[in-house]
CSV table of C-alpha atoms in Angstrom, one decimal:
chain,number,residue,atom,x,y,z
A,1,UNK,CA,7.7,50.0,-30.0
A,2,UNK,CA,10.4,52.6,-30.6
A,3,UNK,CA,10.4,54.5,-33.9
A,4,UNK,CA,13.8,52.8,-34.5
A,5,UNK,CA,12.0,49.5,-34.4
A,6,UNK,CA,9.6,50.3,-37.2
A,7,UNK,CA,10.3,49.8,-40.9
A,8,UNK,CA,8.8,51.8,-43.7
A,9,UNK,CA,7.0,49.5,-46.2
A,10,UNK,CA,5.5,50.7,-49.4
A,11,UNK,CA,3.0,48.6,-51.3
A,12,UNK,CA,1.1,48.5,-54.6
A,13,UNK,CA,-1.4,46.2,-56.2
A,14,UNK,CA,-0.6,44.9,-59.7
A,15,UNK,CA,-3.2,42.5,-61.1
A,16,UNK,CA,-3.6,39.6,-58.5
A,17,UNK,CA,-0.4,40.5,-56.8
A,18,UNK,CA,0.6,42.8,-54.0
A,19,UNK,CA,4.1,44.2,-54.3
A,20,UNK,CA,5.6,45.3,-51.0
A,21,UNK,CA,8.9,47.2,-50.7
A,22,UNK,CA,10.5,47.4,-47.2
A,23,UNK,CA,13.0,50.3,-46.9
A,24,UNK,CA,16.0,50.0,-44.5
A,25,UNK,CA,17.8,47.3,-42.6
A,26,UNK,CA,15.9,44.3,-41.4
A,27,UNK,CA,17.2,43.0,-38.1
A,28,UNK,CA,15.9,41.7,-34.7
A,29,UNK,CA,14.7,45.2,-33.9
A,30,UNK,CA,12.6,45.6,-37.0
A,31,UNK,CA,11.5,42.0,-37.9
A,32,UNK,CA,8.4,42.1,-35.7
A,33,UNK,CA,7.1,45.2,-37.5
A,34,UNK,CA,7.9,43.8,-40.8
A,35,UNK,CA,6.0,40.6,-39.9
A,36,UNK,CA,2.9,42.6,-39.1
A,37,UNK,CA,3.2,44.5,-42.4
A,38,UNK,CA,3.7,41.3,-44.5
A,39,UNK,CA,0.8,39.6,-42.7
A,40,UNK,CA,-1.5,42.4,-43.6
A,41,UNK,CA,-0.3,42.4,-47.2
A,42,UNK,CA,-0.8,38.7,-47.6
A,43,UNK,CA,-4.4,39.0,-46.5
A,44,UNK,CA,-5.0,41.6,-49.2
A,45,UNK,CA,-3.2,39.7,-51.9
A,46,UNK,CA,-5.4,37.7,-54.2
A,47,UNK,CA,-2.9,35.2,-55.4
A,48,UNK,CA,0.7,36.5,-55.1
A,49,UNK,CA,2.9,38.4,-52.6
A,50,UNK,CA,6.0,40.0,-54.1
A,51,UNK,CA,8.7,41.4,-51.8
A,52,UNK,CA,11.0,43.8,-53.5
A,53,UNK,CA,14.2,44.0,-51.5
A,54,UNK,CA,15.9,46.7,-53.5
A,55,UNK,CA,15.9,49.1,-50.6
A,56,UNK,CA,17.1,46.6,-48.0
A,57,UNK,CA,20.9,46.9,-47.6
A,58,UNK,CA,21.1,44.5,-44.7
A,59,UNK,CA,19.2,41.6,-43.3
A,60,UNK,CA,20.0,39.2,-40.4
A,61,UNK,CA,18.5,35.8,-39.6
A,62,UNK,CA,15.6,37.5,-37.8
A,63,UNK,CA,14.6,39.0,-41.2
A,64,UNK,CA,15.1,35.6,-42.9
A,65,UNK,CA,13.0,34.0,-40.2
A,66,UNK,CA,10.2,36.5,-40.9
A,67,UNK,CA,10.3,35.6,-44.6
A,68,UNK,CA,10.3,31.9,-43.9
A,69,UNK,CA,7.3,32.4,-41.7
A,70,UNK,CA,5.6,34.4,-44.5
A,71,UNK,CA,6.4,31.8,-47.0
A,72,UNK,CA,4.7,29.2,-44.8
A,73,UNK,CA,1.6,31.4,-44.4
A,74,UNK,CA,1.5,31.8,-48.2
A,75,UNK,CA,1.6,28.0,-48.7
A,76,UNK,CA,-1.1,27.5,-46.2
A,77,UNK,CA,-3.3,30.0,-48.0
A,78,UNK,CA,-2.5,28.8,-51.4
A,79,UNK,CA,-0.7,32.0,-52.5
A,80,UNK,CA,2.7,32.4,-54.1
A,81,UNK,CA,5.6,34.3,-52.5
A,82,UNK,CA,8.3,35.8,-54.7
A,83,UNK,CA,11.4,37.7,-53.7
A,84,UNK,CA,13.1,40.1,-56.0
A,85,UNK,CA,16.0,42.6,-56.4
A,86,UNK,CA,18.1,41.3,-53.6
A,87,UNK,CA,21.3,43.3,-52.9
A,88,UNK,CA,24.5,41.2,-52.7
A,89,UNK,CA,24.8,41.4,-49.0
A,90,UNK,CA,21.2,40.3,-48.6
A,91,UNK,CA,21.5,37.5,-51.1
A,92,UNK,CA,24.7,36.3,-49.2
A,93,UNK,CA,22.7,35.4,-46.1
A,94,UNK,CA,20.1,33.4,-48.1
A,95,UNK,CA,23.1,31.5,-49.7
A,96,UNK,CA,24.8,31.0,-46.3
A,97,UNK,CA,21.6,29.6,-44.8
A,98,UNK,CA,21.0,27.6,-48.0
A,99,UNK,CA,17.6,29.1,-48.4
A,100,UNK,CA,18.3,30.5,-51.9
A,101,UNK,CA,16.8,27.3,-53.4
A,102,UNK,CA,13.9,27.3,-51.1
A,103,UNK,CA,12.5,30.7,-51.9
A,104,UNK,CA,11.5,31.8,-55.4
A,105,UNK,CA,14.0,34.6,-56.1
A,106,UNK,CA,14.1,36.6,-59.4
A,107,UNK,CA,15.7,39.7,-60.7
A,108,UNK,CA,12.9,42.3,-60.8
A,109,UNK,CA,9.3,42.9,-60.2
A,110,UNK,CA,8.2,42.2,-63.7
A,111,UNK,CA,9.7,38.7,-63.5
A,112,UNK,CA,8.2,38.3,-60.0
A,113,UNK,CA,4.7,39.0,-61.4
A,114,UNK,CA,5.1,36.2,-63.9
A,115,UNK,CA,7.3,33.7,-61.9
B,1,UNK,CA,48.9,46.5,-34.7
B,2,UNK,CA,49.2,44.4,-31.6
B,3,UNK,CA,47.7,40.9,-31.3
B,4,UNK,CA,44.8,39.8,-29.2
B,5,UNK,CA,46.9,39.5,-26.1
B,6,UNK,CA,46.9,43.2,-25.8
B,7,UNK,CA,44.1,45.7,-25.1
B,8,UNK,CA,41.4,45.7,-27.8
B,9,UNK,CA,41.5,48.4,-30.5
B,10,UNK,CA,37.8,48.9,-30.0
B,11,UNK,CA,35.6,48.2,-27.1
B,12,UNK,CA,31.9,48.8,-26.8
B,13,UNK,CA,29.7,48.3,-23.8
B,14,UNK,CA,26.0,48.0,-24.7
B,15,UNK,CA,22.7,47.0,-23.2
B,16,UNK,CA,20.8,43.9,-24.5
B,17,UNK,CA,18.5,46.0,-26.8
B,18,UNK,CA,17.9,45.1,-30.4
B,19,UNK,CA,17.7,48.7,-31.5
B,20,UNK,CA,21.5,48.9,-30.6
B,21,UNK,CA,22.5,46.2,-33.1
B,22,UNK,CA,22.9,48.5,-36.0
B,23,UNK,CA,25.5,50.6,-34.1
B,24,UNK,CA,27.5,47.5,-33.1
B,25,UNK,CA,27.6,46.0,-36.6
B,26,UNK,CA,28.5,49.4,-38.1
B,27,UNK,CA,31.4,49.7,-35.8
B,28,UNK,CA,32.7,46.2,-36.5
B,29,UNK,CA,31.9,46.5,-40.3
B,30,UNK,CA,33.8,49.8,-40.7
B,31,UNK,CA,36.8,48.5,-38.8
B,32,UNK,CA,36.9,45.3,-40.9
B,33,UNK,CA,36.9,47.5,-44.0
B,34,UNK,CA,39.9,49.4,-42.7
B,35,UNK,CA,41.7,46.1,-42.1
B,36,UNK,CA,41.3,45.2,-45.8
B,37,UNK,CA,38.3,42.9,-46.0
B,38,UNK,CA,36.2,43.3,-49.1
B,39,UNK,CA,32.6,44.6,-49.0
B,40,UNK,CA,30.9,41.2,-48.9
B,41,UNK,CA,33.3,40.0,-46.1
B,42,UNK,CA,32.6,43.1,-44.1
B,43,UNK,CA,28.9,42.5,-44.4
B,44,UNK,CA,29.4,38.9,-43.3
B,45,UNK,CA,31.6,39.7,-40.3
B,46,UNK,CA,28.9,42.3,-39.2
B,47,UNK,CA,26.3,39.6,-39.7
B,48,UNK,CA,28.2,37.1,-37.5
B,49,UNK,CA,28.4,39.8,-34.8
B,50,UNK,CA,24.8,40.7,-35.2
B,51,UNK,CA,23.8,37.0,-34.9
B,52,UNK,CA,25.9,36.5,-31.8
B,53,UNK,CA,24.3,39.6,-30.1
B,54,UNK,CA,20.8,38.4,-31.1
B,55,UNK,CA,21.4,35.1,-29.4
B,56,UNK,CA,22.6,36.9,-26.2
B,57,UNK,CA,19.5,39.1,-26.3
B,58,UNK,CA,17.0,36.4,-27.1
B,59,UNK,CA,18.4,33.4,-25.2
B,60,UNK,CA,21.0,34.6,-22.8
B,61,UNK,CA,19.0,37.5,-21.4
B,62,UNK,CA,15.7,36.1,-22.5
B,63,UNK,CA,14.7,39.5,-24.1
B,64,UNK,CA,15.5,41.5,-21.0
B,65,UNK,CA,16.6,44.9,-22.1
B,66,UNK,CA,18.9,45.8,-19.2
B,67,UNK,CA,21.6,43.1,-19.6
B,68,UNK,CA,25.2,44.1,-20.2
B,69,UNK,CA,27.2,43.0,-23.3
B,70,UNK,CA,30.8,43.8,-23.9
B,71,UNK,CA,32.1,43.8,-27.5
B,72,UNK,CA,35.9,43.9,-28.0
B,73,UNK,CA,37.6,44.0,-31.4
B,74,UNK,CA,41.3,43.5,-32.4
B,75,UNK,CA,43.0,44.0,-35.8
B,76,UNK,CA,45.4,41.1,-36.2
B,77,UNK,CA,48.7,41.4,-38.0
B,78,UNK,CA,51.6,39.0,-38.7
B,79,UNK,CA,51.5,36.0,-40.9
B,80,UNK,CA,47.7,35.6,-40.6
B,81,UNK,CA,46.2,39.0,-40.5
B,82,UNK,CA,42.5,39.4,-39.8
B,83,UNK,CA,40.1,40.4,-37.2
B,84,UNK,CA,39.3,39.0,-33.8
B,85,UNK,CA,36.0,39.7,-32.0
B,86,UNK,CA,35.2,38.8,-28.5
B,87,UNK,CA,31.6,39.2,-27.1
B,88,UNK,CA,31.0,38.8,-23.3
B,89,UNK,CA,27.9,38.9,-21.3
B,90,UNK,CA,26.6,38.4,-17.8
B,91,UNK,CA,23.6,36.3,-18.8
B,92,UNK,CA,22.9,32.7,-17.9
B,93,UNK,CA,25.6,30.2,-18.6
B,94,UNK,CA,25.3,27.1,-20.8
B,95,UNK,CA,27.7,24.3,-21.5
B,96,UNK,CA,29.8,25.4,-24.6
B,97,UNK,CA,29.3,22.0,-26.3
B,98,UNK,CA,25.5,22.4,-26.1
B,99,UNK,CA,25.7,25.5,-28.5
B,100,UNK,CA,25.0,23.9,-31.8
B,101,UNK,CA,23.4,24.8,-35.1
B,102,UNK,CA,20.2,23.0,-36.2
B,103,UNK,CA,19.6,20.9,-39.2
B,104,UNK,CA,19.1,23.2,-42.2
B,105,UNK,CA,17.0,20.6,-44.0
B,106,UNK,CA,14.3,21.5,-41.5
B,107,UNK,CA,13.1,24.8,-43.1
B,108,UNK,CA,11.5,26.8,-40.4
B,109,UNK,CA,11.8,30.3,-38.9
B,110,UNK,CA,14.6,30.8,-36.4
B,111,UNK,CA,17.6,28.9,-35.1
B,112,UNK,CA,20.1,29.9,-37.9
B,113,UNK,CA,22.4,32.2,-35.9
B,114,UNK,CA,24.9,29.6,-34.7
B,115,UNK,CA,25.1,28.1,-38.1
B,116,UNK,CA,25.7,31.4,-39.8
B,117,UNK,CA,28.5,32.3,-37.3
B,118,UNK,CA,30.3,29.0,-38.0
B,119,UNK,CA,29.9,29.4,-41.7
B,120,UNK,CA,31.4,32.9,-41.8
B,121,UNK,CA,34.1,33.0,-39.2
B,122,UNK,CA,37.4,30.9,-39.4
B,123,UNK,CA,37.5,30.3,-35.6
B,124,UNK,CA,34.6,30.2,-33.2
B,125,UNK,CA,35.0,29.4,-29.5
B,126,UNK,CA,32.5,29.6,-26.7
B,127,UNK,CA,33.6,29.7,-23.0
B,128,UNK,CA,32.0,30.2,-19.7
B,129,UNK,CA,33.3,33.4,-18.0
B,130,UNK,CA,34.7,32.9,-14.5
B,131,UNK,CA,32.1,34.6,-12.4
B,132,UNK,CA,29.0,34.8,-14.7
B,133,UNK,CA,27.9,34.8,-18.3
B,134,UNK,CA,29.5,33.6,-21.5
B,135,UNK,CA,32.3,34.5,-23.8
B,136,UNK,CA,32.4,34.1,-27.6
B,137,UNK,CA,35.6,34.6,-29.4
B,138,UNK,CA,35.6,34.7,-33.2
B,139,UNK,CA,38.4,35.1,-35.8
B,140,UNK,CA,38.2,35.9,-39.5
B,141,UNK,CA,41.4,35.9,-41.5
B,142,UNK,CA,42.1,38.0,-44.6
B,143,UNK,CA,42.1,35.7,-47.6
B,144,UNK,CA,43.3,36.0,-51.2
B,145,UNK,CA,39.7,37.0,-52.0
B,146,UNK,CA,40.0,40.0,-49.7
B,147,UNK,CA,40.9,43.0,-51.9
B,148,UNK,CA,42.1,45.8,-49.8
B,149,UNK,CA,41.6,49.3,-51.4
B,150,UNK,CA,44.5,51.7,-51.5
B,151,UNK,CA,42.8,53.8,-48.8
B,152,UNK,CA,42.6,50.8,-46.5
B,153,UNK,CA,46.3,50.1,-47.0
B,154,UNK,CA,47.1,53.6,-46.1
B,155,UNK,CA,45.0,53.2,-43.0
B,156,UNK,CA,46.8,50.0,-41.9
B,157,UNK,CA,50.2,51.8,-42.2
B,158,UNK,CA,48.9,54.7,-40.3
B,159,UNK,CA,47.5,52.5,-37.5
B,160,UNK,CA,50.7,50.5,-37.3
B,161,UNK,CA,52.7,53.6,-36.8
B,162,UNK,CA,50.5,54.5,-33.8
B,163,UNK,CA,50.5,51.0,-32.3
B,164,UNK,CA,52.3,52.0,-29.1
B,165,UNK,CA,49.1,51.3,-27.2
B,166,UNK,CA,48.5,48.7,-26.4
B,167,UNK,CA,31.9,38.5,-25.0
B,168,UNK,CA,28.5,34.7,-25.8
B,169,UNK,CA,26.1,32.8,-27.7
B,170,UNK,CA,23.3,30.5,-26.6
B,171,UNK,CA,21.8,27.7,-28.6
């Protein structure tokens, strides 16, 4: 994997939740690395995985597919997935793909912890 | 600016590598901004191009990283100004009418690219190229929602005054 194919992901634990914060564009190039990162975070999360997208200026359907996959893994393991702080351009793809009502999407991490 | 019958205003030849997507969508997004599309529209046009390129990489070239892709872009003027993007490849050919989007009610990873392209762009046409590969031609028109900035207006005048100069997707 090239360095350009890797995405920086910060994470923190808050109560029974893990909050992950990817930084940078999420496209076909970086989606596989993000998938690995989210899979690891999900295993560590006790009950809830929060993905803060504040530092993601762009996402294509490869990124969306990774999040759909993560949502399905969460459901299978009885955990909750919440997305927060979507930028307008990223929110736009969820709306175009009509997935904005499928995911739990809230404004910020505090809401995500309680959603 | 000349119409799509003339040479493209921008042309990019790239390999079928996912790490090159950001350069391609930046090129198209920046040009769309200069043509007067608003920020959300520029993002969506870039997204349509990105999705088309992803389909070529994943399905056309089946993730081979040495396939050739040609991206051509025109700024359109006249009564219906906008942007025309043509993406050509030398990958396997499919019947254009077999390139369809899937049912969105089936929530699962993948398969959204063709749907997204049709949702964003005003015109979408797939053709087989004469010798090999596929060609995708997409048009997005400026609408009343497009809010050109003063700088983009200046740019359009500037480009017009220098206008003496004169792509595929797989389900």
